[in-house]
Every structure is written in C-alpha cells, then in structure tokens.
Amino acid sequence: MSYLVLARKWRPQNFDEIIGQETITRTLTNALKTGRVAHAFLFTGARGVGKTTLARVLAKALNCEKGPTAEPCGACGPCQEIAAGSAVDVQEIDGASNNSVEDVRALRETVRYMPSSGRYKIYIIDEVHMLSAGAFNALLKTLEEPPAHVVFIFATTEPHKVPVTIHSRCQRYDFRRIPLALIQERLEKISAQEKLAAEPEALRILAREAEGSMRDALSLLDQVASFAGAKIGREQVVQILGLAQRKFLTELSAAVLSGDAKRALTVVDEVFGYGYDVRQFCRELIGHFRNLAVAKLADAPERLMDLVEDELREVQAQAEKASQETLLLLFDLLVAGEQAMAHSNQPRLVLEMTVAKMAHLKPVVPIPEILEQIRELEARLGSAPAARASDPKADPPLFEPAGPASGEQGSTPVAKPAPAAGNAWEQFLAHAQEHDPKLAALLGGGRFRGVSGNEVRVAFAPDSLGLLRLTSKGNAPKLNQLVEGFFGAGHRVVVLEENLEEEPPAPRHKYLEADKLRREAMENPLVKELQEKLDAKIEEIKTK
Ligand SMILES: [Zn+2]
C-alpha cells in the first residue's frame, strides 16, 4: 500500500473534526439544519487553515444520501466519492490554472445540466482570486441567477483581489489561523495513533513553525518522522528543520544587551559552525527581539508570544535589561541587517557586523526622561543659598523626636540639639555624591524634611523623576546602603509625596562650592551623555 501523507490521511471528514473554525462550522451546520443553505460561498483565510477541507465536508453534507444533513454519513456512495475526489457532481477547480474566460464559459455549459446522481452540482474553485477579469465577468452572470441545483464554493488566500461584485453575491466566511495549542493537541493525537513517540516540546515547535496552518503542521510532522523514525525529540526537530536552538538566540541577545560585541561574534561563529543557515538564524533573531519588545510593551505579553513558560520567563528577564527605545532600535538594526543579507553573497559577514553594531548601541534614554533630569538638575543648581538659609521649611532641623504624630503635616518639629544638625543633610548629600553621584543628584532635587526615628524624610513633587526613581525597587538597596553609611544601621530614606509648587526651589546645597559645582557638572553622567549625544560643550555654569 502506498504511503498516504498525514495531511490527507487525517483530513477531517465531518464538521466537528474541523479544528479552530468553530464559528464557521456552527453557522454552516445551523444553515443545513434549517435548510437555508446559500448558493455561493466565499471562504477566505491563510493556506492550510481548512478552507477546501470544509468545502468538501459541506459538499458531502449537501449530497449525502441521508442529507442534506449537518452530519454526513461518510458511508454512502456520494460521501465516499467526494472523500476520494471522484464524485462527478462535485468539481474541484484550481483557479490558478483555469483562469481564462474560456475556462469559465466551459464551466457555465456544465452548470445547466442537472446533477447526475447527487442533489446538487457543487463547484469548488480554489484560489479564485487568480481568475482573469473576463473570467470573473463570465462567472458573475451565473452567480446572478444560479440554477437551484448549483452551489459554488470559492476559496481564496487573497480576498481583496476578488471583485466586489462577486463578494456581494457570496456568503463570506473568514477562516482564522489555528491557535498553536489546538495544532499541538491535534499533532499529539495523530502521533499517538501513528505510533510515533514524540516529545510534547518537539510537537510544540512543529506547531509553532506551522504558523496557524494545520496542513503545514502535518507536513512538518511527516518530514520529521521520515528522518527521525518513530522517536521524535526536540533536538531532532530543531536539527531537521534547521532551526536555531533557542540557546543561541538568548545567548546572542544577552551579549548584545550587555554590550559585549566579542561574545556576540563568538555566538555567530558557533551558529555557523553548527551548520545553521545564517539568513534563517537572522529571521529567528528578529522574532526573538520582537518578543523582547513585546514583553516590554504589552500588558499580557504571553498572549502575543508562542512561547513555553520557561522561554517566556527568560524573555521577560532579558527585556528588563533595556529600555523600550533601545529594544526598538535594536530591532530596527536587525531588520536592516536582514535586508542587507538578502542582497549579499556573504550573509555571515553582514550578520557579524549587524550584531557588532547592536552591541555597540548605547542605551537610549527617552527624551522626556532626559528633559525631566535636566529640569531637576536646573532646580537643584538654580537657587541662591543665602536667601534661603534661614527658611525653616527649606532647611529643617535634622532631628525630631519619633512619635505617632511626628509624621503629620503641619506638626511643629521639636529640634533636638545636635552638633551637626544644621548641615547634616548637606553632609549626607556630599557623602552620597562621593559614593553614587546619580542618586545624589536625585536626592538633591528633593526637600529635606528632617529625621524621625530612623526615617530620613525627603519630599518630592508627585510624578517627579526623583519620586519615581527613589521609590523604584532597583534603587532601594543602593539607597539603603548610602543612608546607613551616613546615618547608621537601620536608617531608611522615606520619600514623601508633596505638592511643592508653593515652595521656593530647592536650596543650593552648601557642599556645592564653585569648583565642586563645576566638577560635579562635568562628571554628571547625564551631562556627559548630553554632551556626547548632542555634541555639546559646557561653556559656563551659572548659579542663579
Ligand atoms: Zn452519506
């Protein structure tokens, strides 16, 4: 007995065997039950999602000896002939090769005659969008006044190429891509029946590669089974399909995100040594960076990615390491690289240079964030100390007794005599400046509100960068270390959210003497970055 490919052997024979198109099968079975079946259908959707399969099932439903019925018996003459593709009354026509006016005219000749044995003459025209304009016109005449015994089922992957006049005379059904989980489930069932020992992970990869097409999924299973035999593992699938192992993708992206061009080039070399097609690898890398961006941007990224749980967690962890701007730029670089590879006869070199460029890309700080940082910097450098030195709000006593009411707004803090009280905040900022200039810059933008117990209180305007940054989890350990290093173990910075608009700008802190000020400005990472990015020079540092 000759080998029957899986896609044909396991072709659904009934409405309820058709997977992933429930809305359509339900509508059609209802129409059959109530005897209200249209005379022309337009089935649209990607390849391999079940359009012609459903067309055949519909043909059986209409011509079954026990029909018209929503459950064709599958045993009678018409049912078996249709399944075998030999039914005289059901014609399957390939629109691509029968696309001329003459072809359609010949078809119209046969339309006039009554069906030979079945109830209906059924014409299934696949890839109907390939018909010529003249052919569509000829077809239209029949569609305008279809004989009662004729049913047309048109299938197309490109509905926009089908004239509106045809559309308007058909009942249209849009087939969706079949969800990965359903394809995987089907593959599992079929491999069990075929006595193939396939790892679920292997089948999941096949399902993913099929991109929503059941036919492609089954062809891939055929392909893998014919090489691997009855035992199908993940490694074999990866090898036979020439897919880059995920570990190469994640290693390469990790190298890129940490700016390690050397490591990135090594990974490309390993990929090449493994015998992968570099163009294919590049396409998969694009998919991987797309996932990283989606993980960063989407609320429920798992729904937008065909990944198993481990892979998803890995992607999310990597996405954490870069801003969305950086990820989008890296994606653009890769896409440009892929396009360059398409025109190059040295794709490997192009890929190498692409990943090197990606690794050298500086982290991108979003413009609004830069502006906000500039504003904070300005606010910090911008006020004269002398005028505010005695302002109790701007320079509160350092210590106040801890107590239940001490944190309330408006309560008058009772100053505890302490030698360093007046300028402890200044000293703390100087301490911070030494250890972590970035945090010092953020802290300096706030208003010191005194120390209560082991709480060092600083106020920020709502939504200010200082507030957001200092309360972010990432900064907490550094901040704790700073404050404990100065105020003693157990101390914590407590960030208060206050409306500061009424208040004068933050005082210029005394530790910022003129030369320090300049040095600090020069060394400020933000200023440095601005200098680089905008090719700017520091001309003068003004204090207001
Ligand atoms: Zn039947």
XYZ file of C-alpha atoms and ligand atoms in Angstrom:
545
model
C 0.000 0.000 0.000
C 1.363 3.376 -0.930
C 2.131 5.890 1.795
C -0.572 8.457 2.341
C 0.726 11.761 3.668
C -0.596 12.597 7.114
C -2.391 15.741 5.970
C -4.533 13.659 3.602
C -4.850 10.622 5.805
C -6.123 12.703 8.719
C -8.179 15.146 6.732
C -11.352 15.921 8.721
C -14.410 14.216 7.282
C -17.012 15.957 9.412
C -17.830 19.417 10.701
C -16.928 18.507 14.269
C -13.494 17.254 13.209
C -12.561 20.646 11.817
C -10.374 22.396 14.345
C -10.130 26.070 15.144
C -13.024 27.301 12.962
C -15.916 26.736 15.351
C -17.843 29.895 14.443
C -17.926 28.908 10.794
C -18.811 25.253 11.311
C -21.571 26.215 13.750
C -23.108 28.696 11.302
C -22.973 26.199 8.452
C -24.424 23.298 10.417
C -27.262 25.550 11.590
C -27.942 26.563 7.994
C -28.022 22.888 6.992
C -30.382 22.010 9.827
C -32.806 24.772 8.884
C -32.457 24.113 5.158
C -31.229 27.623 4.429
C -28.051 26.979 2.510
C -26.703 29.721 0.240
C -25.815 29.130 -3.399
C -22.432 30.781 -3.287
C -19.798 30.840 -0.553
C -16.522 32.688 -0.289
C -14.034 31.070 2.083
C -11.086 33.317 2.899
C -8.005 32.744 5.038
C -4.354 31.730 5.075
C -3.165 28.498 3.493
C -3.792 25.263 5.320
C -6.434 26.524 7.740
C -9.199 24.265 6.404
C -10.941 26.094 3.547
C -11.056 23.280 0.966
C -11.468 20.675 3.691
C -14.577 22.455 4.901
C -15.750 22.881 1.290
C -15.615 19.100 0.846
C -17.408 18.425 4.103
C -20.087 20.897 3.029
C -20.360 19.114 -0.327
C -20.863 15.810 1.471
C -23.434 17.370 3.783
C -25.398 18.578 0.762
C -25.155 15.428 -1.346
C -25.141 12.671 1.293
C -27.893 10.171 0.579
C -29.207 10.874 4.071
C -28.964 14.622 3.566
C -28.888 17.472 3.281
C -27.598 16.981 6.780
C -25.203 18.542 9.266
C -23.809 15.057 9.838
C -22.960 13.392 6.521
C -22.847 9.616 6.960
C -19.486 9.088 5.265
C -20.588 5.624 4.130
C -22.948 6.223 1.214
C -21.865 6.467 -2.435
C -21.750 10.280 -2.717
C -19.955 10.651 0.658
C -17.254 8.163 -0.317
C -16.841 9.558 -3.818
C -16.479 13.093 -2.507
C -13.922 11.955 0.074
C -11.980 10.194 -2.682
C -12.270 13.199 -5.002
C -14.063 11.195 -7.693
C -17.628 12.500 -7.405
C -18.998 13.585 -10.786
C -21.250 16.200 -9.257
C -18.553 17.814 -7.159
C -15.912 19.545 -9.223
C -12.755 20.905 -7.692
C -11.192 23.518 -9.902
C -7.834 25.183 -9.424
C -8.439 28.848 -10.139
C -4.774 29.441 -10.877
C -4.622 27.103 -13.880
C -8.216 27.509 -15.104
C -8.401 31.261 -15.037
C -9.434 32.260 -18.561
C -12.815 33.365 -19.922
C -12.934 30.124 -21.938
C -12.493 28.034 -18.799
C -15.390 29.777 -17.088
C -17.563 29.524 -20.214
C -16.930 25.778 -20.348
C -17.893 25.607 -16.694
C -21.113 27.501 -17.378
C -22.047 24.942 -20.038
C -21.999 22.174 -17.428
C -23.879 24.253 -14.854
C -27.043 23.989 -16.939
C -27.283 20.210 -16.639
C -28.858 18.556 -13.658
C -26.598 16.631 -11.272
C -26.061 13.042 -12.380
C -26.702 11.308 -9.082
C -26.464 13.758 -6.199
C -28.803 16.505 -5.150
C -26.530 19.393 -6.131
C -23.841 20.208 -8.626
C -21.102 21.689 -6.485
C -18.196 23.720 -7.826
C -15.258 24.256 -5.508
C -12.943 26.856 -7.038
C -9.672 27.174 -5.158
C -7.522 30.321 -5.373
C -10.433 32.051 -7.067
C -8.625 35.411 -6.975
C -6.426 34.118 -9.827
C -9.291 34.331 -12.328
C -8.895 36.956 -15.047
C -11.208 39.969 -15.129
C -13.063 38.460 -18.097
C -13.433 35.157 -16.280
C -14.919 36.921 -13.255
C -17.414 38.675 -15.531
C -18.460 35.416 -17.120
C -18.810 33.867 -13.663
C -20.881 36.788 -12.447
C -23.649 36.041 -14.959
C -24.111 32.588 -13.459
C -23.955 33.923 -9.915
C -26.684 36.452 -10.649
C -29.198 33.748 -11.459
C -27.846 30.485 -10.125
C -29.867 27.379 -11.001
C -31.422 25.867 -7.875
C -29.269 22.743 -8.178
C -25.924 24.570 -8.182
C -23.680 25.563 -5.263
C -20.427 27.488 -5.689
C -17.738 27.408 -3.039
C -14.877 29.813 -3.694
C -11.706 29.687 -1.636
C -9.021 32.345 -1.575
C -5.994 33.449 0.384
C -6.353 36.952 -1.060
C -9.965 38.118 -0.785
C -9.070 41.716 -1.679
C -8.298 40.531 -5.218
C -11.809 39.178 -5.668
C -14.129 41.778 -7.289
C -16.762 43.392 -5.094
C -19.478 42.195 -7.471
C -18.520 38.598 -6.650
C -18.207 39.316 -2.920
C -21.697 40.760 -2.798
C -23.221 37.585 -4.197
C -21.488 35.232 -1.793
C -21.818 34.340 1.831
C -18.372 35.124 3.141
C -16.546 33.167 5.853
C -13.162 34.309 7.142
C -11.070 31.423 8.426
C -8.659 32.285 11.210
C -5.220 30.879 11.769
C -5.488 27.856 14.022
C -4.201 28.562 17.551
C -0.918 26.875 18.425
C -2.376 24.904 21.336
C -5.033 23.331 19.098
C -2.474 22.363 16.470
C -0.231 20.852 19.121
C -3.127 18.895 20.584
C -4.016 17.545 17.151
C -0.389 16.596 16.475
C -0.283 14.740 19.787
C -3.405 12.762 18.927
C -2.210 11.890 15.459
C 1.292 10.874 16.543
C -0.212 8.620 19.201
C -2.406 6.952 16.560
C 0.542 6.686 14.187
C 2.637 5.085 16.956
C 5.143 7.903 16.917
C 6.836 8.610 20.243
C 7.048 12.378 20.048
C 8.096 14.711 22.865
C 5.436 17.372 23.547
C 8.149 20.020 23.238
C 9.034 18.697 19.772
C 5.416 18.864 18.658
C 5.084 22.337 20.087
C 7.963 23.501 17.924
C 6.345 21.927 14.863
C 3.060 23.619 15.718
C 4.824 26.939 16.126
C 6.614 26.613 12.800
C 3.310 25.862 11.067
C 2.102 29.381 11.930
C -1.566 28.518 12.205
C -1.724 26.082 9.293
C -2.783 22.537 10.146
C -1.671 21.278 6.749
C 1.816 22.704 7.247
C 1.966 21.223 10.744
C 1.167 17.750 9.432
C 3.617 18.096 6.529
C 6.317 19.036 9.013
C 5.441 16.018 11.154
C 5.721 13.855 8.022
C 9.078 15.349 7.218
C 10.468 14.868 10.715
C 9.059 11.344 11.075
C 10.622 10.242 7.803
C 14.067 11.289 9.069
C 13.848 10.610 12.767
C 11.748 7.451 12.646
C 9.295 6.621 15.379
C 11.082 8.593 18.095
C 10.804 12.332 17.706
C 12.695 14.536 20.139
C 13.140 18.257 20.422
C 16.763 18.154 19.259
C 15.868 16.229 16.124
C 13.114 18.632 15.185
C 15.444 21.553 15.667
C 18.100 19.877 13.564
C 15.893 18.598 10.774
C 14.017 21.850 10.383
C 17.269 23.796 10.562
C 16.003 25.925 13.430
C 18.495 27.740 15.530
C 18.494 26.452 19.044
C 16.890 28.882 21.414
C 20.048 28.994 23.470
C 21.878 30.666 20.582
C 19.164 33.283 20.317
C 19.181 34.060 24.025
C 22.970 33.994 24.254
C 23.302 36.370 21.365
C 20.702 38.782 22.696
C 22.280 38.642 26.158
C 25.648 39.541 24.619
C 24.098 42.399 22.651
C 22.191 43.768 25.642
C 25.286 43.749 27.823
C 27.282 45.481 25.086
C 29.614 42.513 24.637
C 30.396 42.561 20.909
C 33.138 39.941 21.293
C 30.754 37.413 22.785
C 28.112 38.236 20.166
C 30.582 37.454 17.375
C 31.525 34.191 19.070
C 27.879 33.144 19.114
C 27.548 33.900 15.392
C 30.599 31.728 14.829
C 29.033 28.884 16.834
C 25.803 29.209 14.876
C 27.756 29.000 11.647
C 29.814 26.069 12.900
C 26.630 24.253 13.803
C 25.634 24.366 10.165
C 22.663 26.680 10.532
C 21.599 28.856 7.674
C 22.588 32.346 8.835
C 19.711 34.014 7.000
C 17.248 31.736 8.764
C 19.023 32.411 12.046
C 18.737 36.147 11.464
C 14.999 35.804 10.868
C 14.639 33.915 14.130
C 16.721 36.527 15.896
C 14.310 39.164 14.603
C 11.465 37.119 16.067
C 13.335 36.954 19.362
C 13.903 40.718 19.543
C 10.293 41.243 18.577
C 9.382 39.137 21.614
C 11.685 41.197 23.828
C 9.970 44.390 22.676
C 6.530 42.855 23.158
C 7.482 41.713 26.663
C 8.385 45.318 27.399
C 5.367 46.960 25.791
C 2.397 44.646 26.205
C 0.268 44.153 29.305
C -0.266 40.436 28.755
C 2.722 39.528 26.565
C 2.174 35.782 26.957
C -0.860 36.053 24.707
C 1.196 37.620 21.943
C 4.016 35.090 22.032
C 4.088 31.405 21.202
C 6.463 30.507 23.985
C 6.525 27.868 26.675
C 6.655 29.128 30.242
C 10.419 28.879 30.710
C 11.039 30.684 27.455
C 8.590 33.409 28.409
C 10.297 34.000 31.741
C 13.667 34.117 30.015
C 12.419 36.690 27.509
C 10.888 38.836 30.237
C 14.096 38.784 32.258
C 16.100 39.888 29.221
C 13.618 42.613 28.340
C 14.091 44.064 31.834
C 17.664 44.915 30.920
C 16.884 47.510 28.274
C 14.572 50.440 27.703
C 11.840 50.029 25.134
C 13.558 52.645 22.976
C 16.734 50.573 22.973
C 14.853 47.385 22.105
C 13.043 49.050 19.227
C 16.297 50.449 17.865
C 17.972 47.039 18.115
C 15.034 45.545 16.257
C 15.416 48.141 13.500
C 19.136 47.396 13.203
C 18.392 43.690 12.837
C 15.720 44.204 10.208
C 18.102 46.428 8.248
C 20.727 43.692 8.616
C 18.356 41.061 7.294
C 17.566 43.199 4.267
C 21.258 43.715 3.616
C 21.800 39.955 3.902
C 19.191 39.306 1.237
C 21.314 41.210 -1.280
C 24.679 39.956 -0.125
C 26.547 36.824 -1.081
C 28.351 36.993 2.243
C 25.445 36.892 4.649
C 27.615 35.767 7.535
C 29.730 38.924 7.398
C 26.630 41.071 7.291
C 25.232 39.305 10.341
C 28.515 39.757 12.187
C 28.631 43.472 11.510
C 24.973 43.793 12.412
C 25.363 42.191 15.838
C 28.552 44.197 16.452
C 26.630 47.407 15.726
C 23.851 46.255 18.006
C 26.261 45.509 20.838
C 27.781 48.970 20.488
C 24.460 50.742 20.598
C 24.421 52.951 23.688
C 21.418 52.540 25.946
C 18.837 55.020 24.832
C 17.366 57.333 27.455
C 13.928 58.508 26.379
C 13.830 62.264 25.623
C 11.122 63.042 28.217
C 13.320 61.423 30.844
C 16.323 63.489 29.746
C 14.258 66.670 29.905
C 12.982 65.758 33.343
C 16.528 65.116 34.524
C 17.635 68.472 33.128
C 14.782 70.167 34.948
C 15.744 68.528 38.213
C 19.358 69.445 37.682
C 18.364 73.034 36.992
C 16.141 73.172 40.024
C 18.996 71.896 42.093
C 21.618 74.275 40.797
C 19.243 77.125 40.378
C 18.681 78.850 43.744
C 20.835 81.029 45.931
C 21.679 79.577 49.319
C 21.989 82.802 51.320
C 18.425 83.913 50.889
C 17.027 80.560 51.961
C 19.477 79.617 54.636
C 17.101 80.596 57.414
C 14.000 79.293 55.727
C 12.823 76.659 58.187
C 10.979 74.680 55.573
C 13.870 74.541 53.170
C 16.372 73.648 55.826
C 14.576 71.994 58.707
C 16.207 70.787 61.865
C 17.732 67.418 61.347
C 16.337 65.573 64.310
C 12.873 65.437 65.648
C 11.602 63.010 68.224
C 9.982 59.912 66.849
C 6.342 59.644 67.839
C 2.928 58.863 66.471
C 2.222 62.457 65.483
C 5.652 63.339 64.226
C 4.938 62.441 60.626
C 1.818 64.527 60.280
C 1.862 67.558 58.088
C 1.862 70.830 59.955
C 3.119 69.478 63.258
C 5.964 71.588 64.512
C 9.092 69.523 64.723
C 10.895 69.823 68.010
C 14.559 70.285 67.328
C 16.930 68.100 69.224
C 20.221 69.762 69.877
C 22.765 68.044 67.739
C 26.087 69.461 66.709
C 25.765 68.630 63.044
C 22.037 69.206 62.813
C 22.127 72.272 60.581
C 24.165 70.853 57.794
C 23.782 67.106 58.217
C 21.687 66.964 55.065
C 24.410 68.816 53.207
C 26.958 66.392 54.552
C 24.796 63.460 53.636
C 24.473 64.770 50.093
C 28.226 65.192 49.926
C 28.569 61.617 51.168
C 26.088 60.477 48.531
C 27.922 62.478 45.887
C 31.093 60.575 46.661
C 29.500 57.154 46.530
C 26.732 57.452 43.988
C 26.520 60.747 42.085
C 23.369 59.664 40.278
C 21.469 59.027 43.492
C 22.939 62.189 44.992
C 21.551 64.170 42.074
C 18.128 62.665 42.638
C 18.223 63.221 46.409
C 19.386 66.797 45.934
C 16.255 67.532 43.946
C 14.069 66.829 46.978
C 13.234 68.873 50.077
C 14.707 67.617 53.292
C 12.010 67.108 55.938
C 14.121 66.042 58.868
C 14.897 62.762 60.559
C 12.312 60.997 62.653
C 13.453 57.896 64.489
C 15.340 56.037 61.799
C 13.410 57.671 58.983
C 15.265 60.193 56.869
C 12.480 62.120 55.172
C 12.654 63.761 51.788
C 9.746 65.321 49.922
C 9.211 65.318 46.162
C 6.533 66.663 43.906
C 4.087 64.000 42.710
C 5.217 62.346 39.461
C 8.662 63.902 39.673
C 11.564 61.824 38.464
C 13.139 61.860 41.924
C 9.988 60.383 43.407
C 9.741 57.702 40.743
C 13.398 56.774 40.828
C 13.964 56.794 44.558
C 10.905 54.656 45.164
C 11.786 52.181 42.420
C 12.800 48.757 43.659
C 16.032 48.800 41.702
C 17.377 51.758 43.659
C 16.296 50.620 47.113
C 19.418 48.588 48.029
C 21.808 51.350 46.918
C 19.780 53.975 48.707
C 19.689 51.954 51.926
C 23.416 51.425 51.767
C 24.013 55.150 51.316
C 21.785 56.229 54.150
C 23.068 53.562 56.528
C 26.622 54.506 55.665
C 25.938 58.026 56.865
C 23.145 57.952 59.445
C 23.854 54.494 60.842
C 22.448 50.998 60.502
C 18.689 50.660 60.266
C 18.105 54.103 58.787
C 15.885 54.363 55.762
C 15.063 57.153 53.367
C 11.346 57.841 53.421
C 10.177 59.567 50.280
C 7.168 61.801 50.832
C 4.895 62.966 48.076
C 4.055 66.637 48.499
C 2.819 69.422 46.360
C 5.916 71.601 46.176
C 4.658 74.219 43.763
C 4.055 76.758 46.517
C 7.562 76.362 47.794
C 10.657 78.162 46.603
C 13.014 75.973 44.579
C 15.330 73.647 46.428
C 18.185 75.445 48.124
C 21.573 75.300 46.577
C 23.351 72.951 48.838
C 26.358 74.282 50.596
C 28.585 71.442 49.591
C 28.347 72.698 46.073
C 31.025 75.298 46.191
C 32.016 76.848 42.926
C 34.768 74.430 41.904
C 32.864 71.436 43.187
C 29.894 72.629 41.240
C 31.800 72.703 38.021
C 33.464 69.378 38.613
C 30.206 67.803 39.506
C 28.504 69.160 36.438
C 31.317 67.874 34.262
C 31.150 64.454 35.847
C 27.413 64.176 35.953
C 26.531 61.153 33.826
C 23.561 62.967 32.390
C 25.617 65.978 31.372
C 28.225 63.669 29.897
C 25.591 61.843 27.945
C 24.056 65.062 26.696
C 27.486 66.274 25.627
C 28.032 63.108 23.662
C 24.574 62.823 22.200
C 24.136 66.441 21.233
C 27.819 67.099 20.616
C 27.566 69.917 23.163
C 30.202 71.759 25.181
C 29.985 73.189 28.680
C 30.578 76.911 28.246
C 29.632 78.227 31.611
C 27.933 77.084 34.761
C 25.603 79.651 36.183
C 24.118 79.814 39.615
C 21.060 81.936 39.979
Zn -23.524 9.928 3.073
